[in-house]
Amino acid sequence: MRPLPKYDLVSIDDLTLPEIERIFVLADEFAAALERGERLKLADGLIMATLFYEPSTRTRLSFESAMHRMGGSVISSADMQASSAAKGESLADTVRVVGSYADLIVVRHPRDGAARVAAEYAPCPVFNAGDGSREHPSQTLCDLYILRRRKGRLKGLTVAICGDLKFGRTVHSLIYALARFGANIVTVPQAGMEVPEYVLERIAVERNYRFSNVSMNELSSLAGKGSLDALYLTPRAPHQMALFTSDLLLNNLPAGQAPASLDAFYVTRLQRERLPDKQADPGTYVHFDARALKGSRTQSAVVMHPLPRTDELAYELDADPRAAYFEQAAAGIPVRMALIGWLLEHAARGERRVPNAAATPRFRPQPGLRCANANCITRHESTYLTPRFTLARSTDPSRLRLRCDHCERELGAEFVGHVRTRRFYRFDEHMRSYVRQWIEESSLAVFESVKQAEENGYEPYRRGPQREIMNSTEIGRALETLAEQVIADLADPAGLIIAGIVSHGAMIAARLRDLIVARTGVLPQALTLDVYSASDPIRTEGGEEIDVTDRTIVLVDDVINTGWTVQRAMAILWQHGRPAAVKLAVLIDRGHRAIPIRANYVGKNIPTSRSERVQVRLDPHPDGRRKSSDRVVIYSILESMKESAATQ
Ligand code: NCD
C-alpha cells in the first residue's frame, strides 16, 4: 500500500467544500456497507495511532472503531499520563516517534494550537481530535453530515448555537464551516462565554461573514413584549426565564434572509475544565428542554449537541424525533471511516499536498515575543517552539496587530525594530510597508515596550543628546536610601523576599540584598523575575520550589516607566501563592505611568517629560577596586520615522 499523503486536518478550513462533499459521499457509502454487514479490507495494513492527552469517549473510540471496520489496526495511548509525556517528553518528539510506528496520527491535546505543532513535526498525516479551545474539525464533519441529512441542505439554514461559545472548540469549527456553506448563525452565548474575537475576525476577513450575538440578558429583557412564537431557553434558576423571540431572530439576520423558522439548535456544555478557576460559578447556564421546541417557528428545529451533556440538555428531549445528538455521535463511525477513505483515495492516486505558495508570510519575531494566550502551545513547549505570527488586519492603523500562527490569538505591539541596525521605532501607519519588507527579510523585531527593546540591546531610531544625571557615587547613595527605607519598614527581615526584575532590576536587587545583610545580619531570599520569558519567568538561586504565600516581597526595578513591567511581574508572583504584602522599590521614579502603580521605596525622583528616556547603566561586575562604570543617563527619543522625518 502506498503511504498516506501528508494531508493534515488541523482546522475544518483545511478541507475545501468539494472535499467535504466527497467525504459525505464516502460516509454514505460506508454507512451502507456497514448496514449490509460487509467486512471491509480497504485499510488492511494501515496503522492508526490515537494520542489523547485529554479524556474522550466518542472521538477516540469512533476513530478507532472506524479504522477497525476498514480492516486497519490501531495503536493507542488513551491516557497520555501513562506515556512518556508524564516524563516531560515534548509533543514534537512524541509525534515524530509515533509517526514512525503508525501511518496516521489522531491527536487530542489541552493546549491551543497543539494539533498544528503535531502536524508540523509528525512525518505522517495528523487529524486534530480537539486542541484546547480552538477546533475539533472531525466533530464538525459529523455535525454537518447529520444536519444535512435531517434538513436536506446546509445553505440558507438558520442554526442557533447556545452555551459556552468561548471555550467550545466544536462550536468554533462549526462556525467556520457554516459560514462557508452559507448558513445563518445566531449565537446565544452564556454571559462571558461569547464567541472569541479571533473567531469572528477570521470569518469576517476570510469569508466576509458576520453574525450577531444575542445575549441571555437581551433575551430576558424582551420577555413580556415578545410574540407568541417564542422560544424559551430556561436557565436553571426558575425565575430567570429567557425568551428568544422571533422578532429578535428576524432583526438579527442578514437582510433578505430572514427565515420563517429556526432549523437547528446546537447546544453545548460549559467547558468547565478550561475555566481559569474550575470551581467558579459561571452564573445561570442555558437549560434546553421540551418547551424550547413548542413555538411554531421552532417546530421543525433539530436539536444537536456534540456530547457529552451535563445539565444543559434535558433528558426528556431524547424521545423527541427532533433530537439528533445520538445520531451525531453514531455518525462518528461512517464519517471518520470516510476521512480515512478520503486519504486512501489520494494515496491511490499517488498525490502529495502541494504547498500553498501564496500563503501569508509568517515570521518569528526576534527576540522572543510571546503569544498573549496563556494556553497557547508555544507558551508551554517553549524550549523548542518559537511563536510565529502573521500580520493581522487592524481597525486602528497606528497599532501593529500580530496573529499567533498556532492559536490565532492577536497581540498588539507598539514598537518594532530592525534586527541588523538594532534600532527601534514606535509603530505608526507609515511603517506598515517597512514592516512587511522586514518580515520578508526576516529582520523584524517586535516589542511591547521601550524597555523591552532596550533590554534586547536596541536603540531608538534617533535620539537627542545624552546627559548624565547620576554618577556611580550618587547611585550608591540612592541604593543606600532604598535599603534604609526597606529596613525601616520591615517587621521581620527573615520573612523577606527580594524579587528583582531582569535585567537591571535584578542587578539592583542583588546590591540591595547585600546592603540589607550588612545592616541587619539577615539574608533575605532572592528571586529573579523575567517578564519576557515564557518558559522560565521566575527563578531562585538554588532552583528550589517557590511559594510566596504569607511572605513580604520587595519587588525591585530600575526605573518605573508605564508600570506595565511591574504589573506583569505581580501576575507572575501571584502564580506562586498569595503573599502577605508586595512592596515596590525602584531606583528612579520618573513619573508618567499608564497604570496606577506607586513605588513604596524610591532611590531618587527624577521628573521627566514624556519624550525623555531615563536609562540606568550598571557595571555588571563591580569589584570595588576599579572605578565603577555605573551611571544614569537621560536623553530624548524620536522613536518613529514620522517624528524624525519632521525634525530632519
Ligand atoms: C467535545 C470535545 O471534546 O470538544 N466532545 C466531543 O468530541 N464530542 C465536546 C465537549 O467535550 O464538550
XYZ file of C-alpha atoms and ligand atoms in Angstrom:
660
model
C 0.000 0.000 0.000
C 1.229 3.486 -0.825
C 1.948 5.703 2.168
C -0.847 8.082 3.087
C -0.313 11.586 1.737
C 0.516 14.220 4.340
C -2.932 15.781 4.366
C -3.344 17.095 7.889
C -6.734 18.020 9.291
C -5.925 20.680 11.861
C -8.758 23.063 11.060
C -12.041 22.424 9.303
C -10.784 25.034 6.826
C -8.064 22.583 5.735
C -10.816 20.920 3.709
C -12.357 22.601 0.689
C -16.139 22.423 0.285
C -15.839 19.852 -2.545
C -13.583 17.777 -0.275
C -16.193 17.899 2.490
C -18.852 16.895 -0.050
C -16.673 13.980 -1.149
C -16.224 12.879 2.461
C -20.013 12.875 2.876
C -20.459 10.732 -0.235
C -17.899 8.297 1.161
C -19.643 8.380 4.545
C -22.927 7.407 2.869
C -21.166 4.538 1.120
C -19.523 3.320 4.310
C -22.785 3.623 6.243
C -24.497 1.492 3.576
C -21.677 -1.067 3.612
C -21.897 -1.325 7.398
C -25.656 -1.715 7.101
C -25.142 -4.628 4.745
C -22.755 -6.152 7.258
C -19.811 -6.085 4.842
C -16.333 -6.768 6.123
C -14.073 -4.162 4.624
C -10.375 -4.578 3.903
C -9.632 -1.139 2.440
C -7.251 -0.114 5.212
C -5.644 -3.532 5.573
C -2.027 -2.997 6.622
C -2.589 0.563 7.865
C -1.940 1.527 11.453
C -3.569 4.498 13.120
C -2.173 5.887 16.394
C -4.513 7.717 18.755
C -2.735 10.055 21.181
C -5.173 11.521 23.667
C -3.845 13.997 26.215
C -7.424 14.722 27.336
C -10.384 12.464 28.157
C -12.519 11.202 25.305
C -15.215 8.616 24.704
C -16.785 9.281 21.321
C -13.946 10.754 19.344
C -11.257 8.224 20.217
C -13.461 5.157 20.184
C -15.173 6.108 16.924
C -11.846 6.840 15.196
C -10.536 3.502 16.428
C -13.706 1.631 15.524
C -13.692 3.268 12.059
C -10.153 2.020 11.452
C -11.019 -1.494 12.654
C -14.139 -1.534 10.480
C -11.954 -0.742 7.463
C -9.622 -3.621 8.214
C -6.796 -1.480 9.613
C -5.235 -1.585 13.056
C -4.870 0.842 15.906
C -2.235 1.618 18.478
C -3.371 3.891 21.225
C -2.278 5.924 24.135
C -5.630 6.769 25.550
C -4.117 8.266 28.650
C -1.021 10.220 27.836
C -0.320 10.451 31.564
C 0.683 6.803 31.251
C 3.071 7.645 28.402
C 6.376 9.484 28.182
C 4.509 12.787 28.291
C 4.401 12.185 32.051
C 8.213 12.186 31.960
C 8.201 15.540 30.242
C 8.532 14.457 26.620
C 7.579 17.180 24.183
C 4.666 16.828 21.797
C 7.078 17.241 18.877
C 9.255 14.315 19.985
C 6.241 12.130 20.724
C 4.637 12.601 17.294
C 7.958 12.176 15.492
C 8.441 8.828 17.190
C 4.832 7.674 16.917
C 4.866 8.738 13.255
C 7.432 6.023 12.650
C 5.135 3.422 14.264
C 1.906 4.461 12.532
C 0.613 5.728 9.171
C -1.785 8.240 10.656
C -1.983 10.049 13.996
C -5.144 11.284 15.694
C -4.300 13.712 18.479
C -6.263 15.464 21.224
C -4.471 17.948 23.447
C -5.451 20.583 26.047
C -3.293 23.357 24.552
C -4.483 25.730 21.836
C -2.551 25.133 18.645
C -1.158 21.736 19.712
C -2.557 19.999 16.623
C -0.667 22.433 14.393
C 2.566 21.508 16.185
C 1.797 17.791 15.887
C 1.107 18.210 12.166
C 4.353 20.070 11.652
C 6.528 17.538 13.436
C 4.851 14.237 12.515
C 6.066 12.529 9.347
C 2.562 11.144 8.709
C -0.844 12.859 8.407
C -2.355 14.205 11.638
C -6.046 14.575 12.435
C -6.930 17.082 15.136
C -9.346 15.477 17.604
C -9.609 18.728 19.600
C -6.828 21.143 20.556
C -7.594 23.172 23.654
C -10.445 25.543 22.962
C -9.542 26.004 19.323
C -11.004 23.447 16.913
C -12.462 19.984 16.555
C -12.870 19.514 12.800
C -13.920 15.856 12.649
C -16.768 16.589 15.096
C -17.912 19.315 12.714
C -17.941 16.822 9.852
C -20.270 14.628 11.943
C -22.428 17.654 12.824
C -22.743 18.843 9.236
C -23.352 15.325 7.967
C -26.323 14.855 10.289
C -27.620 18.392 9.895
C -27.707 17.963 6.140
C -29.270 14.541 6.372
C -32.009 15.949 8.580
C -32.578 19.168 6.637
C -31.623 18.174 3.115
C -29.211 21.110 2.721
C -26.850 23.396 4.586
C -27.057 26.612 2.578
C -29.575 29.041 3.990
C -30.271 27.073 7.155
C -30.555 29.023 10.387
C -28.653 27.483 13.253
C -28.772 28.806 16.813
C -25.647 27.924 18.757
C -26.050 28.087 22.527
C -23.893 27.823 25.619
C -20.146 28.121 26.101
C -19.096 29.577 22.767
C -15.785 30.808 24.126
C -14.058 27.563 25.003
C -16.215 25.176 22.961
C -13.924 24.020 20.176
C -16.695 22.134 18.368
C -18.522 25.462 18.131
C -15.567 27.214 16.503
C -15.085 24.608 13.797
C -18.831 24.540 13.233
C -19.000 28.316 12.831
C -16.171 28.307 10.256
C -17.926 25.590 8.290
C -21.457 27.035 8.472
C -20.098 30.386 7.310
C -18.621 28.694 4.243
C -21.743 26.697 3.487
C -23.816 29.881 3.584
C -25.876 29.050 6.650
C -27.168 31.703 9.054
C -25.775 31.629 12.531
C -27.445 33.014 15.623
C -25.359 32.727 18.737
C -26.833 32.600 22.200
C -23.827 32.578 24.481
C -23.690 32.136 28.188
C -22.768 35.552 29.651
C -18.993 35.918 29.419
C -18.734 32.948 27.081
C -19.201 34.779 23.800
C -17.598 33.669 20.547
C -13.995 34.924 20.786
C -12.865 37.910 18.759
C -10.344 35.887 16.797
C -13.060 33.547 15.512
C -15.287 36.462 14.474
C -12.324 38.187 12.878
C -11.418 35.083 10.891
C -14.835 34.662 9.321
C -15.129 38.411 8.756
C -11.763 38.689 6.991
C -11.755 35.386 5.159
C -15.439 34.959 4.410
C -16.804 38.462 4.768
C -19.291 36.874 7.145
C -20.773 38.399 10.258
C -23.489 37.403 12.659
C -24.912 38.923 15.767
C -24.713 37.744 19.253
C -27.917 37.605 21.230
C -27.052 37.710 24.876
C -29.096 35.932 27.502
C -29.742 39.339 29.046
C -31.098 40.787 25.845
C -33.337 37.797 25.597
C -34.609 38.261 29.127
C -35.316 41.933 28.606
C -37.522 41.067 25.673
C -39.711 38.846 27.790
C -43.159 40.296 28.042
C -43.215 42.081 24.704
C -42.230 39.014 22.729
C -44.585 37.401 20.318
C -46.255 34.104 20.966
C -43.784 32.492 18.658
C -41.230 32.477 21.369
C -38.515 30.110 22.175
C -37.740 29.554 25.801
C -34.233 28.775 26.854
C -34.673 28.231 30.520
C -31.726 28.823 32.768
C -31.652 26.554 35.800
C -32.922 29.256 38.149
C -36.695 29.208 37.559
C -37.334 32.947 37.828
C -34.794 33.779 35.136
C -36.693 32.684 32.124
C -35.151 33.853 28.915
C -37.131 34.496 25.840
C -35.898 34.198 22.323
C -38.409 35.990 20.158
C -38.970 35.501 16.512
C -38.718 39.304 16.091
C -35.285 39.205 17.517
C -34.227 36.487 15.169
C -35.598 38.321 12.197
C -33.844 41.521 13.200
C -30.512 39.885 13.613
C -30.262 38.011 10.386
C -28.769 39.347 7.159
C -31.239 41.388 5.123
C -33.370 39.370 2.786
C -32.530 36.146 4.528
C -34.920 36.368 7.408
C -36.090 32.834 7.929
C -39.557 31.809 8.790
C -38.165 29.316 11.219
C -35.152 28.029 13.026
C -33.612 24.890 11.623
C -31.346 23.740 14.390
C -30.219 24.332 17.906
C -26.680 23.382 18.663
C -26.428 23.205 22.439
C -23.079 22.859 24.200
C -21.909 22.173 27.712
C -19.876 24.546 29.844
C -16.205 23.679 29.288
C -15.527 23.865 32.987
C -12.087 22.294 32.690
C -10.941 25.297 30.634
C -12.055 27.956 33.127
C -9.155 29.644 34.924
C -10.974 28.911 38.177
C -12.558 25.499 37.687
C -14.739 25.897 40.766
C -16.092 29.306 39.710
C -19.808 29.699 39.432
C -20.391 30.590 35.785
C -23.808 32.059 36.536
C -27.004 30.640 35.155
C -26.271 28.362 32.269
C -28.699 27.604 29.485
C -31.036 24.700 30.077
C -32.696 23.401 26.960
C -35.895 21.457 27.363
C -39.078 20.470 25.506
C -40.578 23.946 25.842
C -37.898 25.341 23.540
C -39.449 23.407 20.682
C -43.048 24.452 21.269
C -43.241 27.635 19.160
C -44.376 27.387 15.558
C -41.076 28.769 14.346
C -39.193 26.061 16.151
C -41.492 23.219 15.132
C -39.040 21.701 12.738
C -35.813 22.614 14.514
C -33.462 19.724 15.203
C -31.643 19.655 18.498
C -27.935 18.966 18.282
C -25.184 18.570 20.846
C -21.613 17.303 20.412
C -21.946 15.425 23.723
C -21.113 14.793 26.486
C -24.059 16.670 28.011
C -24.081 17.823 31.572
C -27.025 19.873 32.709
C -27.844 21.931 29.637
C -29.945 19.437 27.724
C -32.985 17.799 29.316
C -33.257 14.018 29.077
C -36.946 14.456 28.230
C -35.850 15.532 24.725
C -34.267 12.166 23.983
C -37.592 10.699 22.894
C -38.388 13.684 20.665
C -37.809 12.906 16.979
C -36.095 16.294 16.629
C -33.266 15.222 18.941
C -30.290 14.490 16.673
C -27.410 14.209 19.136
C -27.142 10.451 19.318
C -27.152 10.378 15.524
C -24.270 12.870 15.527
C -22.339 10.555 17.820
C -23.186 7.480 15.727
C -22.108 9.325 12.569
C -18.615 9.276 14.087
C -18.085 5.833 12.523
C -19.035 6.382 8.854
C -17.709 9.958 8.825
C -14.348 9.013 10.328
C -14.183 5.992 8.018
C -14.797 8.460 5.204
C -11.910 10.645 6.365
C -9.573 7.669 6.280
C -11.108 6.578 2.969
C -10.538 10.049 1.567
C -6.830 9.820 2.478
C -6.700 6.376 0.852
C -8.220 7.759 -2.358
C -5.492 10.371 -2.529
C -2.829 7.792 -1.700
C -4.082 5.595 -4.535
C -3.577 8.497 -6.929
C -0.053 8.968 -5.567
C -0.857 12.535 -4.520
C 1.100 14.817 -2.292
C -0.252 18.050 -0.870
C 1.162 20.963 -2.869
C 2.377 23.702 -0.563
C 0.393 26.871 -0.936
C 2.851 29.332 -2.448
C 0.541 32.278 -1.882
C 0.348 31.618 1.867
C 0.505 34.684 4.094
C 4.100 35.393 5.132
C 4.767 34.179 8.644
C 7.550 35.401 10.805
C 9.270 34.657 14.033
C 9.809 37.918 15.810
C 13.233 38.472 17.200
C 13.796 38.410 20.054
C 11.232 36.032 21.544
C 7.950 37.844 21.850
C 5.487 35.511 23.453
C 1.936 34.807 22.460
C -0.624 36.625 24.603
C -2.693 33.484 25.136
C -1.583 31.677 28.295
C -2.952 28.394 26.908
C -1.069 28.621 23.628
C 1.133 25.592 22.992
C 4.074 27.949 22.329
C 3.885 29.068 25.969
C 4.012 25.501 27.256
C 6.550 23.900 24.925
C 8.740 26.954 24.596
C 12.031 25.059 24.732
C 11.712 24.268 21.052
C 8.728 26.294 19.805
C 9.178 29.933 18.921
C 5.915 31.754 18.464
C 5.245 32.606 14.858
C 2.974 35.391 13.727
C 1.236 36.786 10.707
C 0.188 40.398 10.343
C -3.424 40.760 11.342
C -5.823 43.278 9.967
C -6.290 46.087 12.405
C -9.055 48.614 12.709
C -6.586 51.039 14.286
C -3.844 51.786 11.712
C -1.469 53.061 14.371
C -1.345 49.674 16.097
C 0.535 46.712 14.797
C -1.604 43.614 15.299
C 0.040 40.229 15.121
C -1.774 36.928 14.979
C -0.213 33.874 16.555
C 0.120 31.193 13.943
C -0.511 28.440 16.457
C -3.546 29.615 18.418
C -4.696 32.591 16.283
C -4.921 34.981 19.219
C -3.988 38.543 18.429
C -1.349 40.625 20.055
C -0.800 44.353 19.855
C 2.742 45.684 19.600
C 3.715 49.293 19.888
C 7.349 49.131 18.900
C 9.126 47.485 16.032
C 12.833 47.089 15.472
C 15.210 46.173 12.702
C 17.394 43.222 13.602
C 20.553 44.306 11.804
C 20.576 48.027 12.563
C 19.391 47.312 16.163
C 17.133 50.381 16.004
C 13.587 50.505 17.252
C 10.639 52.662 16.209
C 7.204 53.413 17.536
C 4.851 51.791 15.064
C 2.564 54.024 13.031
C 0.799 53.606 9.706
C 3.825 54.956 7.832
C 5.762 51.944 8.945
C 3.458 49.284 7.562
C 5.340 48.844 4.274
C 8.698 48.710 6.085
C 7.319 46.091 8.433
C 6.210 43.936 5.506
C 9.626 44.243 3.936
C 11.368 43.391 7.199
C 9.170 40.338 7.637
C 10.228 39.122 4.205
C 13.893 39.744 5.047
C 13.473 38.082 8.473
C 14.685 41.244 10.132
C 11.636 42.331 12.107
C 11.802 42.550 15.872
C 8.685 43.437 17.829
C 8.492 44.916 21.303
C 5.722 45.602 23.716
C 7.578 48.455 25.368
C 10.642 50.687 25.051
C 12.055 48.856 27.992
C 11.817 45.517 26.251
C 13.550 46.988 23.202
C 16.333 48.359 25.382
C 16.699 45.115 27.293
C 17.370 43.453 23.980
C 20.061 45.903 23.043
C 18.031 48.081 20.688
C 18.482 51.846 20.490
C 15.814 54.316 19.457
C 15.882 55.210 15.788
C 17.131 58.676 16.610
C 17.741 60.366 19.861
C 18.709 63.711 21.186
C 21.966 64.361 23.103
C 22.536 62.268 26.166
C 23.145 63.753 29.614
C 24.454 62.000 32.715
C 22.141 62.609 35.646
C 23.641 60.259 38.236
C 27.187 59.012 38.642
C 28.291 55.893 40.489
C 28.572 57.678 43.865
C 25.063 59.070 43.537
C 23.742 55.654 42.530
C 25.450 54.130 45.579
C 23.786 56.741 47.789
C 20.371 56.140 46.224
C 20.780 52.415 46.854
C 21.581 53.075 50.487
C 18.490 55.287 50.764
C 16.460 52.432 49.328
C 17.940 49.847 51.708
C 17.261 52.100 54.715
C 13.646 52.616 53.678
C 13.118 48.880 53.266
C 14.699 48.037 56.622
C 12.813 50.784 58.493
C 9.552 49.412 57.175
C 10.268 45.815 57.981
C 8.823 43.940 60.943
C 10.699 40.720 60.283
C 13.676 40.679 57.882
C 13.734 36.874 57.951
C 10.437 36.554 56.049
C 11.548 38.952 53.352
C 11.905 38.053 49.680
C 13.745 40.412 47.361
C 12.487 39.911 43.834
C 14.438 41.638 41.066
C 13.069 42.178 37.592
C 15.508 41.157 34.847
C 17.883 42.644 33.942
C 18.647 45.915 35.753
C 16.051 45.378 38.476
C 17.751 42.082 39.300
C 21.172 43.758 39.451
C 19.813 46.418 41.796
C 18.062 43.737 43.882
C 21.377 41.907 44.354
C 23.069 45.091 45.595
C 20.114 45.932 47.818
C 20.260 42.484 49.333
C 23.971 42.931 50.141
C 23.196 46.225 51.881
C 20.361 44.627 53.893
C 22.586 41.752 55.072
C 25.315 44.191 56.033
C 22.859 46.234 58.137
C 20.624 43.550 59.640
C 22.729 40.399 59.510
C 19.788 38.588 57.904
C 19.972 37.361 54.315
C 16.637 37.785 52.556
C 15.609 35.175 50.000
C 16.264 36.257 46.388
C 14.001 35.750 43.396
C 14.523 36.800 39.810
C 11.568 37.646 37.585
C 11.855 37.752 33.832
C 8.661 39.225 32.448
C 9.653 38.393 28.874
C 10.451 34.754 29.406
C 7.698 32.324 28.521
C 9.405 29.232 29.874
C 11.229 30.454 32.939
C 9.672 33.661 34.272
C 10.665 33.168 37.921
C 13.839 31.740 39.405
C 15.564 31.270 42.724
C 19.300 30.994 43.213
C 19.202 27.339 44.111
C 16.319 26.400 41.811
C 14.128 25.408 44.784
C 10.293 25.378 44.742
C 8.791 28.838 45.035
C 5.978 29.615 47.431
C 5.377 33.262 48.224
C 2.368 32.656 50.449
C 2.364 34.927 53.523
C 5.782 36.346 52.647
C 6.630 40.029 52.309
C 8.061 40.701 48.901
C 10.049 43.687 47.805
C 9.838 43.873 44.056
C 12.796 45.738 42.592
C 13.160 47.507 39.255
C 15.491 50.190 37.951
C 13.097 52.783 36.529
C 9.351 52.804 36.799
C 8.039 53.850 33.410
C 4.493 52.922 32.447
C 4.109 50.422 35.273
C 3.446 47.651 32.813
C 6.520 45.581 33.751
C 5.601 45.770 37.413
C 2.066 44.684 36.658
C 3.300 41.654 34.772
C 5.818 40.802 37.489
C 2.996 40.841 40.052
C 0.972 38.463 37.903
C 3.927 36.067 37.806
C 4.341 36.283 41.591
C 0.672 35.562 42.142
C 1.024 32.278 40.319
C 3.185 31.141 43.228
C 0.907 31.846 46.155
C -0.662 34.766 47.968
C 1.980 36.993 49.537
C 1.289 38.916 52.762
C 2.440 42.117 51.029
C 4.219 43.214 47.887
C 6.206 46.441 48.107
C 7.801 48.111 45.144
C 11.327 49.534 45.232
C 12.696 51.499 42.290
C 15.993 53.238 41.870
C 14.335 56.011 39.885
C 10.771 57.204 39.617
C 10.379 59.346 36.521
C 6.604 59.925 36.638
C 4.215 59.249 33.711
C 2.682 55.900 34.168
C -0.141 54.289 32.308
C -1.112 52.018 35.178
C -1.800 53.420 38.671
C 1.211 51.946 40.403
C 3.182 53.826 43.040
C 6.551 52.754 44.366
C 6.855 52.284 48.152
C 10.588 52.963 48.144
C 12.267 55.326 45.713
C 16.025 55.883 45.402
C 15.573 59.148 43.545
C 12.715 61.053 41.914
C 13.618 62.460 38.515
C 10.769 64.359 36.860
C 10.986 63.962 33.113
C 8.993 64.848 30.040
C 7.201 62.126 28.109
C 9.673 62.023 25.235
C 12.609 61.673 27.620
C 14.091 58.362 28.474
C 15.961 57.532 31.652
C 18.414 54.722 31.282
C 20.265 53.032 34.118
C 23.588 51.534 33.121
C 25.120 49.343 35.778
C 28.528 47.791 35.957
C 27.811 44.064 35.647
C 30.886 43.105 37.721
C 31.544 45.787 40.342
C 34.664 44.816 42.290
C 35.279 47.948 44.327
C 38.899 48.208 43.135
C 38.480 49.747 39.713
C 36.317 52.753 39.033
C 32.709 51.748 38.620
C 31.043 52.424 35.282
C 27.595 52.832 36.913
C 25.625 55.788 35.634
C 22.174 57.028 34.822
C 21.626 58.966 31.626
C 18.723 60.872 30.178
C 18.005 61.621 26.545
C 15.015 62.439 24.418
C 13.902 59.900 21.888
C 12.458 60.274 18.442
C 11.015 56.854 18.106
C 9.049 56.992 14.940
C 10.056 57.537 11.352
C 7.434 60.258 11.057
C 8.700 62.128 14.102
C 12.291 62.029 12.975
C 11.415 62.973 9.383
C 9.734 66.074 10.813
C 12.896 67.082 12.649
C 15.320 66.396 9.811
C -16.418 17.650 22.511
C -14.971 17.993 22.769
O -14.192 17.184 23.251
O -14.621 19.117 22.433
N -16.691 16.289 22.640
C -16.680 15.508 21.504
O -15.641 15.226 20.956
N -17.851 15.131 21.030
C -17.354 18.477 23.266
C -17.204 18.584 24.745
O -16.340 17.979 25.361
O -17.989 19.343 25.305
